[in-house]
Amino acid sequence: LAKTTQPISMDSYEGQEVNITCSHNNIATNDYITWYQQFPSQGPRFIIQGYKTKVTNEVASLFIPADRKSSTLSLPRVSLSDTAVYYCLVGGGMDSNYQLIWGAGTKLIIKP
Amino acid sequence: DVKVTQSSRYLVKRTGEKVFLECVQDMDHENMFWYRQDPGLGLRLIYFSYDVKMKEKGDIPEGYSVSREKKERFSLILESASTNQTSMYLCASSHPPSINYEQYFGPGTRLTVT
């Protein structure tokens, strides 16, 4: 059964690139990796999803190595509004009985 | 604009009360989820439903039940509320085919059981 581990907190400065890594050693063959962003008093919001290699959209990139035991969310040129909690989610595949395993979240603080 | 709404933002109940949390989505999604969120534990799945009247237990179903009589509505029921059920409750919905497809979340209900 996959377990996801991510840093509790990180901080960075405006304009920097931020990389948040999630470890998921027991990821199953059919599992996808998804990242969500959550602001205070709101529900999480989908950022990006991938299965392997690299995925990029208008807000982030997701890097997944060949062994898929970790993944890295990359936020380019962050701003103060990127201060939030970021969650890694693994699972949903048939081999893991469709379970969804959420990380405990990484609190990202962006400083001016 | 897609929307998931939850009946209350804040709720205070007494131990032993029966509690209903309602969730409505307007996206015609088949999948709906109930989570609880506690500091340091992330999100934990209580129940999910992949169709009307269908439900599956998540990781922590004990002390909870659910009801889905209409596609757009998914209710979480605490049969006899206890203090350890004080938490933030989040509802979400998603479109098939996969359970891990992008989920849309409501704003959450902060439940306090005294």
mmCIF file with all atom_site columns, C-alpha atoms in Angstrom, chain B residues 4-90:
data_model
loop_
_atom_site.group_PDB
_atom_site.id
_atom_site.type_symbol
_atom_site.label_atom_id
_atom_site.label_alt_id
_atom_site.label_comp_id
_atom_site.label_asym_id
_atom_site.label_entity_id
_atom_site.label_seq_id
_atom_site.pdbx_PDB_ins_code
_atom_site.Cartn_x
_atom_site.Cartn_y
_atom_site.Cartn_z
_atom_site.occupancy
_atom_site.B_iso_or_equiv
_atom_site.pdbx_formal_charge
_atom_site.auth_seq_id
_atom_site.auth_comp_id
_atom_site.auth_asym_id
_atom_site.auth_atom_id
_atom_site.pdbx_PDB_model_num
ATOM 1  C CA . VAL B 1 4  ? -19.588 22.066 -4.898  1.00 0.00 ? 4  VAL B CA 1
ATOM 2  C CA . THR B 1 5  ? -21.547 23.478 -1.994  1.00 0.00 ? 5  THR B CA 1
ATOM 3  C CA . GLN B 1 6  ? -21.799 22.280 1.574   1.00 0.00 ? 6  GLN B CA 1
ATOM 4  C CA . SER B 1 7  ? -24.765 23.037 3.776   1.00 0.00 ? 7  SER B CA 1
ATOM 5  C CA . SER B 1 8  ? -22.866 24.723 6.600   1.00 0.00 ? 8  SER B CA 1
ATOM 6  C CA . ARG B 1 9  ? -19.470 26.321 7.052   1.00 0.00 ? 9  ARG B CA 1
ATOM 7  C CA . TYR B 1 10 ? -19.539 25.937 10.830  1.00 0.00 ? 10 TYR B CA 1
ATOM 8  C CA . LEU B 1 11 ? -21.538 23.574 12.993  1.00 0.00 ? 11 LEU B CA 1
ATOM 9  C CA . VAL B 1 12 ? -21.596 22.957 16.731  1.00 0.00 ? 12 VAL B CA 1
ATOM 10 C CA . LYS B 1 13 ? -23.294 19.813 18.042  1.00 0.00 ? 13 LYS B CA 1
ATOM 11 C CA . ARG B 1 14 ? -23.534 17.990 21.329  1.00 0.00 ? 14 ARG B CA 1
ATOM 12 C CA . THR B 1 15 ? -22.218 14.508 22.035  1.00 0.00 ? 15 THR B CA 1
ATOM 13 C CA . GLY B 1 16 ? -24.767 11.888 21.056  1.00 0.00 ? 16 GLY B CA 1
ATOM 14 C CA . GLU B 1 17 ? -26.632 14.041 18.537  1.00 0.00 ? 17 GLU B CA 1
ATOM 15 C CA . LYS B 1 18 ? -27.329 12.808 15.032  1.00 0.00 ? 18 LYS B CA 1
ATOM 16 C CA . VAL B 1 19 ? -25.604 15.086 12.544  1.00 0.00 ? 19 VAL B CA 1
ATOM 17 C CA . PHE B 1 20 ? -26.279 15.531 8.837   1.00 0.00 ? 20 PHE B CA 1
ATOM 18 C CA . LEU B 1 21 ? -23.768 17.152 6.507   1.00 0.00 ? 21 LEU B CA 1
ATOM 19 C CA . GLU B 1 22 ? -25.067 17.873 3.032   1.00 0.00 ? 22 GLU B CA 1
ATOM 20 C CA . CYS B 1 23 ? -23.126 18.295 -0.184  1.00 0.00 ? 23 CYS B CA 1
ATOM 21 C CA . VAL B 1 24 ? -24.453 19.334 -3.576  1.00 0.00 ? 24 VAL B CA 1
ATOM 22 C CA . GLN B 1 25 ? -22.590 19.505 -6.894  1.00 0.00 ? 25 GLN B CA 1
ATOM 23 C CA . ASP B 1 26 ? -23.793 21.042 -10.124 1.00 0.00 ? 26 ASP B CA 1
ATOM 24 C CA . MET B 1 27 ? -21.376 19.350 -12.530 1.00 0.00 ? 27 MET B CA 1
ATOM 25 C CA . ASP B 1 28 ? -23.317 16.131 -13.162 1.00 0.00 ? 28 ASP B CA 1
ATOM 26 C CA . HIS B 1 29 ? -20.408 14.148 -11.699 1.00 0.00 ? 29 HIS B CA 1
ATOM 27 C CA . GLU B 1 30 ? -20.862 10.466 -10.941 1.00 0.00 ? 30 GLU B CA 1
ATOM 28 C CA . ASN B 1 31 ? -18.207 10.298 -8.206  1.00 0.00 ? 31 ASN B CA 1
ATOM 29 C CA . MET B 1 32 ? -18.642 12.024 -4.861  1.00 0.00 ? 32 MET B CA 1
ATOM 30 C CA . PHE B 1 33 ? -16.442 11.873 -1.772  1.00 0.00 ? 33 PHE B CA 1
ATOM 31 C CA . TRP B 1 34 ? -16.457 12.727 1.910   1.00 0.00 ? 34 TRP B CA 1
ATOM 32 C CA . TYR B 1 35 ? -13.172 13.447 3.672   1.00 0.00 ? 35 TYR B CA 1
ATOM 33 C CA . ARG B 1 36 ? -12.154 14.649 7.061   1.00 0.00 ? 36 ARG B CA 1
ATOM 34 C CA . GLN B 1 37 ? -9.123  16.863 7.456   1.00 0.00 ? 37 GLN B CA 1
ATOM 35 C CA . ASP B 1 38 ? -7.125  17.100 10.659  1.00 0.00 ? 38 ASP B CA 1
ATOM 36 C CA . PRO B 1 39 ? -3.859  18.977 11.302  1.00 0.00 ? 39 PRO B CA 1
ATOM 37 C CA . GLY B 1 40 ? -0.821  16.878 10.459  1.00 0.00 ? 40 GLY B CA 1
ATOM 38 C CA . LEU B 1 41 ? -2.920  14.069 8.991   1.00 0.00 ? 41 LEU B CA 1
ATOM 39 C CA . GLY B 1 42 ? -3.910  15.504 5.654   1.00 0.00 ? 42 GLY B CA 1
ATOM 40 C CA . LEU B 1 43 ? -7.159  14.302 4.115   1.00 0.00 ? 43 LEU B CA 1
ATOM 41 C CA . ARG B 1 44 ? -8.628  10.949 5.024   1.00 0.00 ? 44 ARG B CA 1
ATOM 42 C CA . LEU B 1 45 ? -11.371 9.391  2.958   1.00 0.00 ? 45 LEU B CA 1
ATOM 43 C CA . ILE B 1 46 ? -14.506 8.441  4.868   1.00 0.00 ? 46 ILE B CA 1
ATOM 44 C CA . TYR B 1 47 ? -16.790 7.238  2.060   1.00 0.00 ? 47 TYR B CA 1
ATOM 45 C CA . PHE B 1 48 ? -17.174 7.675  -1.637  1.00 0.00 ? 48 PHE B CA 1
ATOM 46 C CA . SER B 1 49 ? -19.991 7.043  -4.064  1.00 0.00 ? 49 SER B CA 1
ATOM 47 C CA . TYR B 1 50 ? -19.656 6.252  -7.763  1.00 0.00 ? 50 TYR B CA 1
ATOM 48 C CA . ASP B 1 51 ? -23.360 6.356  -8.586  1.00 0.00 ? 51 ASP B CA 1
ATOM 49 C CA . VAL B 1 52 ? -26.763 6.980  -7.066  1.00 0.00 ? 52 VAL B CA 1
ATOM 50 C CA . LYS B 1 53 ? -27.410 4.618  -4.149  1.00 0.00 ? 53 LYS B CA 1
ATOM 51 C CA . MET B 1 54 ? -23.882 3.190  -4.479  1.00 0.00 ? 54 MET B CA 1
ATOM 52 C CA . LYS B 1 55 ? -21.249 3.681  -1.805  1.00 0.00 ? 55 LYS B CA 1
ATOM 53 C CA . GLU B 1 56 ? -17.847 2.380  -0.849  1.00 0.00 ? 56 GLU B CA 1
ATOM 54 C CA . LYS B 1 57 ? -16.042 2.631  2.478   1.00 0.00 ? 57 LYS B CA 1
ATOM 55 C CA . GLY B 1 58 ? -12.925 4.687  2.598   1.00 0.00 ? 58 GLY B CA 1
ATOM 56 C CA . ASP B 1 59 ? -10.142 4.564  5.166   1.00 0.00 ? 59 ASP B CA 1
ATOM 57 C CA . ILE B 1 60 ? -12.108 5.683  8.222   1.00 0.00 ? 60 ILE B CA 1
ATOM 58 C CA . PRO B 1 61 ? -15.821 4.817  7.854   1.00 0.00 ? 61 PRO B CA 1
ATOM 59 C CA . GLU B 1 62 ? -16.419 3.902  11.501  1.00 0.00 ? 62 GLU B CA 1
ATOM 60 C CA . GLY B 1 63 ? -19.007 6.125  13.130  1.00 0.00 ? 63 GLY B CA 1
ATOM 61 C CA . TYR B 1 64 ? -20.242 7.503  9.803   1.00 0.00 ? 64 TYR B CA 1
ATOM 62 C CA . SER B 1 65 ? -22.795 6.574  7.190   1.00 0.00 ? 65 SER B CA 1
ATOM 63 C CA . VAL B 1 66 ? -23.713 8.152  3.858   1.00 0.00 ? 66 VAL B CA 1
ATOM 64 C CA . SER B 1 67 ? -26.692 8.557  1.612   1.00 0.00 ? 67 SER B CA 1
ATOM 65 C CA . ARG B 1 68 ? -26.925 9.281  -2.095  1.00 0.00 ? 68 ARG B CA 1
ATOM 66 C CA . GLU B 1 69 ? -30.494 9.353  -3.322  1.00 0.00 ? 69 GLU B CA 1
ATOM 67 C CA . LYS B 1 70 ? -29.870 11.831 -6.149  1.00 0.00 ? 70 LYS B CA 1
ATOM 68 C CA . LYS B 1 71 ? -26.862 12.218 -8.390  1.00 0.00 ? 71 LYS B CA 1
ATOM 69 C CA . GLU B 1 72 ? -26.101 15.756 -7.287  1.00 0.00 ? 72 GLU B CA 1
ATOM 70 C CA . ARG B 1 73 ? -26.419 15.227 -3.531  1.00 0.00 ? 73 ARG B CA 1
ATOM 71 C CA . PHE B 1 74 ? -24.259 13.229 -1.121  1.00 0.00 ? 74 PHE B CA 1
ATOM 72 C CA . SER B 1 75 ? -24.958 13.286 2.597   1.00 0.00 ? 75 SER B CA 1
ATOM 73 C CA . LEU B 1 76 ? -22.680 12.343 5.474   1.00 0.00 ? 76 LEU B CA 1
ATOM 74 C CA . ILE B 1 77 ? -24.373 11.184 8.658   1.00 0.00 ? 77 ILE B CA 1
ATOM 75 C CA . LEU B 1 78 ? -22.880 10.964 12.112  1.00 0.00 ? 78 LEU B CA 1
ATOM 76 C CA . GLU B 1 79 ? -25.280 8.611  13.869  1.00 0.00 ? 79 GLU B CA 1
ATOM 77 C CA . SER B 1 80 ? -24.169 9.607  17.371  1.00 0.00 ? 80 SER B CA 1
ATOM 78 C CA . ALA B 1 81 ? -21.635 12.400 17.359  1.00 0.00 ? 81 ALA B CA 1
ATOM 79 C CA . SER B 1 82 ? -18.583 12.079 19.577  1.00 0.00 ? 82 SER B CA 1
ATOM 80 C CA . THR B 1 83 ? -15.879 14.588 20.497  1.00 0.00 ? 83 THR B CA 1
ATOM 81 C CA . ASN B 1 84 ? -13.300 12.735 18.397  1.00 0.00 ? 84 ASN B CA 1
ATOM 82 C CA . GLN B 1 85 ? -15.372 13.579 15.326  1.00 0.00 ? 85 GLN B CA 1
ATOM 83 C CA . THR B 1 86 ? -14.590 17.256 15.774  1.00 0.00 ? 86 THR B CA 1
ATOM 84 C CA . SER B 1 87 ? -12.899 18.061 12.484  1.00 0.00 ? 87 SER B CA 1
ATOM 85 C CA . MET B 1 88 ? -13.065 19.779 9.120   1.00 0.00 ? 88 MET B CA 1
ATOM 86 C CA . TYR B 1 89 ? -15.252 17.839 6.689   1.00 0.00 ? 89 TYR B CA 1
ATOM 87 C CA . LEU B 1 90 ? -14.696 18.223 2.975   1.00 0.00 ? 90 LEU B CA 1
#
